[in-house]
Short mmCIF file of C-alpha atoms in Angstrom, two decimals:
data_model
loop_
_atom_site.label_atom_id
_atom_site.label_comp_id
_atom_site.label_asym_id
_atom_site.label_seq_id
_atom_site.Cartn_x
_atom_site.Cartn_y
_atom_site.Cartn_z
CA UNK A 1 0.00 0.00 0.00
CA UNK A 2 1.30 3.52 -1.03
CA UNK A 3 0.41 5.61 1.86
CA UNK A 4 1.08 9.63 1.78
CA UNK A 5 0.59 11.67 4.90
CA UNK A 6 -0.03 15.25 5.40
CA UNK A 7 0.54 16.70 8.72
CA UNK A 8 -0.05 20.83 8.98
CA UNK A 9 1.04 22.46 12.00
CA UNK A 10 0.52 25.99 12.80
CA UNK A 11 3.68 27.19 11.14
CA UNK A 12 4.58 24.04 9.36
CA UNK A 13 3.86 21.44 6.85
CA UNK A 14 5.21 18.16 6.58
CA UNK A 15 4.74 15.55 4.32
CA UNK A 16 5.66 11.84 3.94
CA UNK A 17 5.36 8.99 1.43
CA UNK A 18 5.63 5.45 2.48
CA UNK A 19 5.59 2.19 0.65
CA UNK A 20 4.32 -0.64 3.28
CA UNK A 21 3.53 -4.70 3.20
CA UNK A 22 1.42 -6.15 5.51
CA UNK A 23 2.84 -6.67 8.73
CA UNK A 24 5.69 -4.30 8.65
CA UNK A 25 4.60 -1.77 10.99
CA UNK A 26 6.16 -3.55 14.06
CA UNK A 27 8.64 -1.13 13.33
CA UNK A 28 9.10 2.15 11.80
CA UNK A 29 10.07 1.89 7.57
CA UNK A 30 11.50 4.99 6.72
CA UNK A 31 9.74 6.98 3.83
CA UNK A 32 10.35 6.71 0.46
CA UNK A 33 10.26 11.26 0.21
CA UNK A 34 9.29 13.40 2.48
CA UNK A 35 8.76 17.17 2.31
CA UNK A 36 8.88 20.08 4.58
CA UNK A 37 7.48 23.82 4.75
CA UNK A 38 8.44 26.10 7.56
CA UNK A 39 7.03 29.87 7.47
CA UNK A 40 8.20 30.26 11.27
CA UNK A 41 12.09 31.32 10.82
CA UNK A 42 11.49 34.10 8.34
CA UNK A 43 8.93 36.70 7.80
CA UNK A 44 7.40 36.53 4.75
CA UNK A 45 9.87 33.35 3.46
CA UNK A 46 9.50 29.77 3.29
CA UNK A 47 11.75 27.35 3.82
CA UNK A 48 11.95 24.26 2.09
CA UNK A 49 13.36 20.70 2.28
CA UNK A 50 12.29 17.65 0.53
CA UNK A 51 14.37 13.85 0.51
CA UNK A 52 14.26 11.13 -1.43
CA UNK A 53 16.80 8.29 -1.11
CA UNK A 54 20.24 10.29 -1.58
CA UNK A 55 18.33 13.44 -3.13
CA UNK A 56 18.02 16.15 -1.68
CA UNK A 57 15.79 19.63 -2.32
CA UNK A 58 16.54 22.71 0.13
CA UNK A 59 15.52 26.14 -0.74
CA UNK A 60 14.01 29.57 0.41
CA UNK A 61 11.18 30.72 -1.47
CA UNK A 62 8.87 33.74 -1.13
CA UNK A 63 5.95 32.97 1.38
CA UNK A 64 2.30 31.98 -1.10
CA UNK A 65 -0.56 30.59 -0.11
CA UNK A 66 -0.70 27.53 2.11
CA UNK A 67 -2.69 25.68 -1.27
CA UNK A 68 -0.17 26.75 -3.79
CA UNK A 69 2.77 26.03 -1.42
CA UNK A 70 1.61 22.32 -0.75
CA UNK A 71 0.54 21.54 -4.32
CA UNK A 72 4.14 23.07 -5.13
CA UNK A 73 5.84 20.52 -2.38
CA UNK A 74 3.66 17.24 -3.83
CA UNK A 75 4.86 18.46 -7.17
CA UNK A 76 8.16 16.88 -5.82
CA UNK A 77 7.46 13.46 -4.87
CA UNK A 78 6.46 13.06 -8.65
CA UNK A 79 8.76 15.21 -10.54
CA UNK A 80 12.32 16.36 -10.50
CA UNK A 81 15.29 15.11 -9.27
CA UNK A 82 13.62 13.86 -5.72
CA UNK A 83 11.02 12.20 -8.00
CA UNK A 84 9.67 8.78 -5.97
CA UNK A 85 6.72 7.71 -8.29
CA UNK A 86 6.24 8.06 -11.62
CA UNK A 87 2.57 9.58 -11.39
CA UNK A 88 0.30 10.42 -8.50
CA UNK A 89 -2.34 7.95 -9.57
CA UNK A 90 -0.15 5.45 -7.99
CA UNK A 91 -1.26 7.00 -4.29
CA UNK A 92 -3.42 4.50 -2.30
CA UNK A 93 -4.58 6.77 0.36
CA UNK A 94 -3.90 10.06 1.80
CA UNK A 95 -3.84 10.51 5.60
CA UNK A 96 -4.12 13.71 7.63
CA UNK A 97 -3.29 14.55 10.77
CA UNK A 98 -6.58 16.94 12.07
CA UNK A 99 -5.86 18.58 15.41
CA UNK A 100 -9.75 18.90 16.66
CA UNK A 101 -12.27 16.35 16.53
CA UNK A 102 -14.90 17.50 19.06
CA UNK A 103 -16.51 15.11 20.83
CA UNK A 104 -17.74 12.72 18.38
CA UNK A 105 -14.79 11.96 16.09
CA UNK A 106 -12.85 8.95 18.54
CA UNK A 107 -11.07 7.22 15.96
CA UNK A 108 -9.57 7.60 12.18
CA UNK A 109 -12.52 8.02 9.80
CA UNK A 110 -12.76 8.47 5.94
CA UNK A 111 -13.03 12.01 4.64
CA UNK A 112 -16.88 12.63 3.17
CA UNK A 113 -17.87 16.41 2.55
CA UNK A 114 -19.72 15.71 6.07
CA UNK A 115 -16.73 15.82 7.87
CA UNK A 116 -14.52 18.17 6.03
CA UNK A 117 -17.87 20.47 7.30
CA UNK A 118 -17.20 19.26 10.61
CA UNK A 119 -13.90 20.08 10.60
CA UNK A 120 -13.99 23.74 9.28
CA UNK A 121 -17.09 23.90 11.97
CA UNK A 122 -14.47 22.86 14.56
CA UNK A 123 -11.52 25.52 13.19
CA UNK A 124 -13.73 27.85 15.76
CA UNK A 125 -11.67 25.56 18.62
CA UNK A 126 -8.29 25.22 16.74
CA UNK A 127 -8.05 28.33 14.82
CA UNK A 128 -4.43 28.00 14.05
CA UNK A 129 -4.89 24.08 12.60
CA UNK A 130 -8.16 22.89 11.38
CA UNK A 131 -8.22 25.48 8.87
CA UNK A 132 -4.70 24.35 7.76
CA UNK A 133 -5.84 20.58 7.99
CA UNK A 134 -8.54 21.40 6.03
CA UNK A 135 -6.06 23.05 2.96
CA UNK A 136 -4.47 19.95 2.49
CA UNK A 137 -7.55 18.10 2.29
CA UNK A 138 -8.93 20.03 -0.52
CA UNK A 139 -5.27 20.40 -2.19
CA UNK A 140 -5.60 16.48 -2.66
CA UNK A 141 -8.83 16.41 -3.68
CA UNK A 142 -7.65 18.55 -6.58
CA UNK A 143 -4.88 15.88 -7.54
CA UNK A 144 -5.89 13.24 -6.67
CA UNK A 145 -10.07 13.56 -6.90
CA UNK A 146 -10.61 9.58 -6.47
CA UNK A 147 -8.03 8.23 -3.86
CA UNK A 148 -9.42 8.10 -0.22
CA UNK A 149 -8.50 10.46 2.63
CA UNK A 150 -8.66 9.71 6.19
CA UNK A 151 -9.00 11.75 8.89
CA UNK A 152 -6.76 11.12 12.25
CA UNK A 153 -7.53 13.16 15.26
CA UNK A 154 -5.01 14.10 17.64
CA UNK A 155 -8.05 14.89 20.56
CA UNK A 156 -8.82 10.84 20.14
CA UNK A 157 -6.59 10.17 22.51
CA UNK A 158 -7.88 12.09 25.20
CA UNK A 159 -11.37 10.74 24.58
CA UNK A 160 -11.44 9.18 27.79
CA UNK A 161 -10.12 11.93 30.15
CA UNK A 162 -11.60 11.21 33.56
CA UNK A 163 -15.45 13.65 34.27
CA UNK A 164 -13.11 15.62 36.66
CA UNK A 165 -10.39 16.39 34.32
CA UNK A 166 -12.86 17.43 31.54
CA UNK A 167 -15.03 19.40 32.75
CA UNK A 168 -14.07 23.37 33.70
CA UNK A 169 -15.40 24.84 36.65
CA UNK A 170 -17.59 27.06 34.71
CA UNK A 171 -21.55 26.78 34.81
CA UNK A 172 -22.46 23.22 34.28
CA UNK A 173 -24.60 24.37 31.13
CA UNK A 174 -21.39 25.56 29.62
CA UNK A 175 -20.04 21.85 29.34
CA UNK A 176 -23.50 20.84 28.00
CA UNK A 177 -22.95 23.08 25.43
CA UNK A 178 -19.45 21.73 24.80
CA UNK A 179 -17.31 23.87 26.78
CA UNK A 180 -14.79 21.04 28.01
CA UNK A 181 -11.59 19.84 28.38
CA UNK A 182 -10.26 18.05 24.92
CA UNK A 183 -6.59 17.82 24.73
CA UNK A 184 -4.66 17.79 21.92
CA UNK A 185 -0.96 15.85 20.11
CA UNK A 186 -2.80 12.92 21.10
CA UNK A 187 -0.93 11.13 17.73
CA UNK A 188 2.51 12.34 19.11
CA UNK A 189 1.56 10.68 22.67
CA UNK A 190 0.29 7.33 21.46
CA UNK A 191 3.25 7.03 18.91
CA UNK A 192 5.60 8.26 21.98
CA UNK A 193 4.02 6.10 25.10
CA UNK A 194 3.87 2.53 23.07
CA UNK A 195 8.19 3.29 22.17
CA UNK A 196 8.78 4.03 25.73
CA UNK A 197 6.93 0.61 26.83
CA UNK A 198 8.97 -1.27 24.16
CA UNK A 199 12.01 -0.05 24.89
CA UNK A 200 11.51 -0.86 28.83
CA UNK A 201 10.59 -3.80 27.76
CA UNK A 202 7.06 -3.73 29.98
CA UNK A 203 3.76 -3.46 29.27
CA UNK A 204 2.13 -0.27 28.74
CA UNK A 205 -0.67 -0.96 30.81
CA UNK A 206 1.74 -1.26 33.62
CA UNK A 207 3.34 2.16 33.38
CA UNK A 208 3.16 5.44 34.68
CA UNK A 209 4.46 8.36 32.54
CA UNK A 210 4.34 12.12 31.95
CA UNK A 211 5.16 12.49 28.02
CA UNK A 212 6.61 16.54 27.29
CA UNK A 213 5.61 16.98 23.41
CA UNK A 214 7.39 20.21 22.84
CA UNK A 215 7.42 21.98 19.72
CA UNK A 216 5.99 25.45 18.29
CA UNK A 217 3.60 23.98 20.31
CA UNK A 218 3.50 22.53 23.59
CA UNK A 219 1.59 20.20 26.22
CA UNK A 220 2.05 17.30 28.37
CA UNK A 221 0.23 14.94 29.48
CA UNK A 222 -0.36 12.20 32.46
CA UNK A 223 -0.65 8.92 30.92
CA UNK A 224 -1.57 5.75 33.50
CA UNK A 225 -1.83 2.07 32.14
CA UNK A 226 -1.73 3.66 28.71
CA UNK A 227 -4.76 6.17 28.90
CA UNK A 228 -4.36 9.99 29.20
CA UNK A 229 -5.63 10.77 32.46
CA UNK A 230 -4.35 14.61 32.21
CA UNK A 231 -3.17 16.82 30.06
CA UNK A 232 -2.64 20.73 29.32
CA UNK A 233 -3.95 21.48 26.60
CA UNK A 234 -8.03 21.78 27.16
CA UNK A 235 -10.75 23.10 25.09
CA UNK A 236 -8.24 24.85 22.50
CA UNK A 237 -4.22 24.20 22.12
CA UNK A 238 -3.78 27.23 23.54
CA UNK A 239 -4.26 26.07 27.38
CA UNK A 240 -1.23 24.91 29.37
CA UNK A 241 2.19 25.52 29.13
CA UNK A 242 3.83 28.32 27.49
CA UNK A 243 4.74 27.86 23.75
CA UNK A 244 6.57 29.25 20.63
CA UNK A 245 3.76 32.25 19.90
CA UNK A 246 1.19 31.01 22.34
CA UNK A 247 0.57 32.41 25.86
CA UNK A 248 -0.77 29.49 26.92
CA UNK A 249 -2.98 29.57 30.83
CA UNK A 250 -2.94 32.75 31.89
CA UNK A 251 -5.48 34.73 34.46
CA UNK A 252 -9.00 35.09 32.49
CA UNK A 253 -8.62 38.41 34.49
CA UNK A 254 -6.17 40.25 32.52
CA UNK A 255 -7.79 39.46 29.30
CA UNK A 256 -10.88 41.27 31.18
CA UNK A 257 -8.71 44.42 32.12
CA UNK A 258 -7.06 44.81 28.74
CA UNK A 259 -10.40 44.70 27.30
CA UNK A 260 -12.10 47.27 29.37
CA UNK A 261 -9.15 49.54 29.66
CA UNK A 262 -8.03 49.50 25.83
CA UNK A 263 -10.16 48.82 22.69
CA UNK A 264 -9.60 44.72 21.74
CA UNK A 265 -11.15 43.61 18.99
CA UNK A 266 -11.51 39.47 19.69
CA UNK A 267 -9.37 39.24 16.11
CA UNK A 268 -6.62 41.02 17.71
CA UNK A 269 -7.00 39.19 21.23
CA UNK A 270 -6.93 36.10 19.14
CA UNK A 271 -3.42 37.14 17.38
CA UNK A 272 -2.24 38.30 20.55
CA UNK A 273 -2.83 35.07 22.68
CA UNK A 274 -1.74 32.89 19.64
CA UNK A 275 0.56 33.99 17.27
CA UNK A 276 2.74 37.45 19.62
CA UNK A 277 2.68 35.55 23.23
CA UNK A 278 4.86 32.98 24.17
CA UNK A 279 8.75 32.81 23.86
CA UNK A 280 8.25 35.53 21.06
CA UNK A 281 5.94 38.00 22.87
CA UNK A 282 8.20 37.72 26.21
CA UNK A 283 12.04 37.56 23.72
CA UNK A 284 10.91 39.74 21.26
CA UNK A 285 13.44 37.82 19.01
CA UNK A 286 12.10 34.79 17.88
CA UNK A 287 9.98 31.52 18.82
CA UNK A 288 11.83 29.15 18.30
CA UNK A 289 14.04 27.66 20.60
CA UNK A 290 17.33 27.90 18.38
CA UNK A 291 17.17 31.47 18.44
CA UNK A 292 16.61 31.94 21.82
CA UNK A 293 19.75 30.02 22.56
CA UNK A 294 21.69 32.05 20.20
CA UNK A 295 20.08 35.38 22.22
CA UNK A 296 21.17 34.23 25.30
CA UNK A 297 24.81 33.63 24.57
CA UNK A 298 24.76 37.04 22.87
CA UNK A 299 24.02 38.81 26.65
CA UNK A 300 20.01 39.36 25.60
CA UNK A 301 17.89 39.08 29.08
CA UNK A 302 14.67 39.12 27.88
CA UNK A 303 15.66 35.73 25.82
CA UNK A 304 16.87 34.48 29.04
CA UNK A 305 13.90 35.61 30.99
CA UNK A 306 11.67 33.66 28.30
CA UNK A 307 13.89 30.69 28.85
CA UNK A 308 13.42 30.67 32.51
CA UNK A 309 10.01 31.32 32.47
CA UNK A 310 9.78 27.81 30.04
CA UNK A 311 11.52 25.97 32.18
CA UNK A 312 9.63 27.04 35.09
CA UNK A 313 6.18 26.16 33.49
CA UNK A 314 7.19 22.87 32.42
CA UNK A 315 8.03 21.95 35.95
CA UNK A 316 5.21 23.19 37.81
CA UNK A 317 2.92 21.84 35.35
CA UNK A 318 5.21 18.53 35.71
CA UNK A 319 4.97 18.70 39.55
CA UNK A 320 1.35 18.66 39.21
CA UNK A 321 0.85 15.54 37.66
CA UNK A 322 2.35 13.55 39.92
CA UNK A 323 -0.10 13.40 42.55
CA UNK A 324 -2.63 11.86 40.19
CA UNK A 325 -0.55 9.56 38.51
CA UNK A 326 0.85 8.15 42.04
CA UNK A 327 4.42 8.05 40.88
CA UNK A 328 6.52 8.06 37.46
CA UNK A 329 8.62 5.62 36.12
CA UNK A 330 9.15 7.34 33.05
CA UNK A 331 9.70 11.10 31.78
CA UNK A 332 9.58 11.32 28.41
CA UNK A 333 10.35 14.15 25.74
CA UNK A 334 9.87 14.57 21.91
CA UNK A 335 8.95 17.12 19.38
CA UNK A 336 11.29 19.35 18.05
CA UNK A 337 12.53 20.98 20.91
CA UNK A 338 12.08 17.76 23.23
CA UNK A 339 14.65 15.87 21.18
CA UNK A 340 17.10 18.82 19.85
CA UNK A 341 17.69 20.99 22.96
CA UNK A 342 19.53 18.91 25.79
CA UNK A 343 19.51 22.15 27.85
CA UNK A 344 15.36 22.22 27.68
CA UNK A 345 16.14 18.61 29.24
CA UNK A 346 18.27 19.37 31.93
CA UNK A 347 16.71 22.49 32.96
CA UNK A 348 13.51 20.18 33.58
CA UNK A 349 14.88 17.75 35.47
CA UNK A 350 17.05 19.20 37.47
CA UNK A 351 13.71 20.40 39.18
CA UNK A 352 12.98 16.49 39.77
CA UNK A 353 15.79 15.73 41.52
CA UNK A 354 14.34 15.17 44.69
CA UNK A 355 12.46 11.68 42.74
CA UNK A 356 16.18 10.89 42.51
CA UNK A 357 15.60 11.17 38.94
CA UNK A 358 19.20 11.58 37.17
CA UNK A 359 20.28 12.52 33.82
CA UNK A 360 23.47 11.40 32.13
CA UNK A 361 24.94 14.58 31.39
CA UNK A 362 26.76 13.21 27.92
CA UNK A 363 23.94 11.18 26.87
CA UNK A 364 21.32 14.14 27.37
CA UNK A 365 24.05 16.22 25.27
CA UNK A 366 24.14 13.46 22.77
CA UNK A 367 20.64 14.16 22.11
CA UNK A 368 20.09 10.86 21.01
CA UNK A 369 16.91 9.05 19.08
CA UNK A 370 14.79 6.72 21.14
CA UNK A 371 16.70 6.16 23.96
CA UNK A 372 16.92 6.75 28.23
CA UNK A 373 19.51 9.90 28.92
CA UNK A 374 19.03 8.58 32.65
CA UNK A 375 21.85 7.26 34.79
CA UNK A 376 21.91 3.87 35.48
CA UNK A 377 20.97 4.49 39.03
CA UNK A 378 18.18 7.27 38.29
CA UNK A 379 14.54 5.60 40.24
CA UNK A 380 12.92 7.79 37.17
CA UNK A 381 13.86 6.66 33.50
CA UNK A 382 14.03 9.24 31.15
CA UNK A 383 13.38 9.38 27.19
CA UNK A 384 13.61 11.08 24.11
CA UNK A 385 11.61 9.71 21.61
CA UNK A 386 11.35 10.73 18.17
CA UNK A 387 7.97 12.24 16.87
CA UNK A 388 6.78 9.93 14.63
CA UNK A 389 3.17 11.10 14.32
CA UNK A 390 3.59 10.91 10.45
CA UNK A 391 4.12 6.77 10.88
CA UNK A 392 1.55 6.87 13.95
CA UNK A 393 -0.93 7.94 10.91
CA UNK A 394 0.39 5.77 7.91
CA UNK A 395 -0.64 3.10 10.79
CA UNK A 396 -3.76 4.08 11.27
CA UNK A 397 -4.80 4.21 7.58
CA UNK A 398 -3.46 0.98 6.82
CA UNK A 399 -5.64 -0.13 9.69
CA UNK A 400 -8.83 1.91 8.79
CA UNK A 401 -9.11 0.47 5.36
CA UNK A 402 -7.59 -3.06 5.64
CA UNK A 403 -10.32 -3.23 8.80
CA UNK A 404 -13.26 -2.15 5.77
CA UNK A 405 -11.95 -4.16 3.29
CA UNK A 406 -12.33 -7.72 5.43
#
């Protein structure tokens, strides 16, 4: 089966091509191409980077519309030198990563004009990502008009968050009306909690862990016998720990005060919360993590302040997870920050010492792929996994139509 995957983050696109036989997905097959978009380094410029086998594709390119820049990347996978098929039509099945799925969508379902409604209905909740989701969607349907789509949602995951994590303490009409705790990188966390049981050799319903997904976005979340019992991110992604351009919890009261004392539009409180907050709004140099390094070497305070406050955030928000998980036996991080920064890492943990959790100070700096960074005598194992949510989907369509077609 020739699987391609589209996964749209808020500042990103990535995309993947995969050849798989039955059977093979014990472990991860590498693609056959894969493509990437980033509009976060440079304003008003994409980047771009596309593999396949020992070709490579790297380039800057003026920023255009999120359509014309993915048709433009799937242009590659078919033509050129990192050609990988000789014609679309070859393309079993596309599968998308979509980052809200509301209540009712629990599992990977085929794309029918109902649910690409649902899913522009649901952009309300994930303003920075459905609408993205829902780009690539219709990009495909222009090329490839007759090859199924599926639909994986990251809130799936979460879909059975205990009542008292869910619900808000808000009028009890508001979470009738839908006002509840979701969660969200539930693909990264399912992908990232059944590695971690493999490589401890135990079974995942036997473990207690606290996974960090950090990237442009972030969260964490509490996961017990293999089911999310917590996690930060709630009824948007923009709940819970601080983040590249998001703000993440803050007092409800100062978006009151701002809005009485100063005219706020809900556009601009919307851009401010998601896309100036954050590392960015606090730096003023950059969100992503790289640069913020780079600021901090060069003397700049406010990068450090933004680094502290990070840190901070993702231990208190750490610390408070343990109570309802009992204990940890494993810390885990991924995304791109989780697995590229080793001094993320051991800012984190050195907050956890009193768990007699230990890092190994040249593993950690190794940054290495799927493996513990803990001493040997560390109580707490700790990970870094790589994100594989791209696989984690190529999975789940394989599954969704090889379950349909028996």
């Amino acid at each position: 089966m020739k699987i391609l995957v589209l996964n749209a983050g808020s500042s990103s696109q990535k995309s993947y091509f995969y050849e798989v036989k039955e059977g093979c997905f014990k472990e991860k097959s590498p693609p056959l191409w894969s493509g990437k978009i980033d509009w976060s380094r440079q304003e008003g410029l994409a980047e771009i980077e596309v593999k396949s086998g020992n070709q490579k594709l790297a380039e800057t390119r003026p920023s255009e519309s999120r359509e014309k820049a993915i048709a433009s990347l799937l242009d590659t996978l078919w033509q050129g030198k990192t050609q990988a098929i000789a014609d679309p039509s070859e393309i079993d099945v596309v599968g998308h990563r979509i980052v809200h799925g509301g209540e009712k969508y629990r599992e990977a379902t085929r794309i029918t004009p109902q649910i690409k409604t649902a899913i522009a209905q649901l952009a309300q909740l994930a303003p920075a990502h459905n609408p993205a989701n829902l780009k690539g969607i219709e990009v495909v349907e222009k090329i490839l008009p007759n090859v199924p789509q599926i639909a994986v949602f990251d809130t799936a995951f979460h879909a059975d968050l205990p009542l008292e994590t869910v619900v808000y303490p808000l009028p009890y009409e508001w979470y009738q009306q839908g006002i509840r705790r979701y969660g969200f990188h539930g693909i990264s966390y399912q992908y990232a909690t059944q590695r971690t049981a493999e490589l401890l050799e135990k079974p995942l319903d036997r473990l207690r862990m606290i996974v960090c997904h950090l990237g442009n976005g972030c969260s964490l979340a509490a996961i017990k016998n293999g089911k999310s019992v917590e996690t930060t991110m709630g009824f948007t992604p923009l709940e819970g720990l601080m983040m590249g351009t998001r703000s993440g919890s803050i007092d409800p009261g100062i978006l009151i005060h701002q809005m009485r004392s100063q005219p706020l539009e809900v556009d601009k409180l919307d851009s401010i919360l998601n896309r100036e907050s954050g590392l960015k709004g606090v730096s003023g140099v950059s969100s992503d993590m790289r640069d913020i390094q780079t600021a901090i070497q060069g003397g700049n305070q406010r990068a450090k302040l933004a680094f502290d406050m990070y840190v901070h955030r993702l231990r208190s928000q750490i610390g408070a997870m343990l109570p309802i998980l009992g204990g940890l036996d494993a810390l885990v991080f991924t995304g791109g920050v989780g697995e590229h920064h080793p001094r993320v890492r051991s800012a984190v943990c050195e907050g956890f010492e009193f768990l007699k959790l230990h890092l190994d100070p040249h593993k950690n700096q190794n940054s290495p792929i799927d493996a513990d960074i803990a001493t040997t005598e560390s109580k707490v194992r700790v990970f870094v996994i790589q994100a594989q949510e791209d696989w984690a989907i190529a999975r789940e369509c394989w599954h969704h139509l090889t379950k349909n077609q028996s």
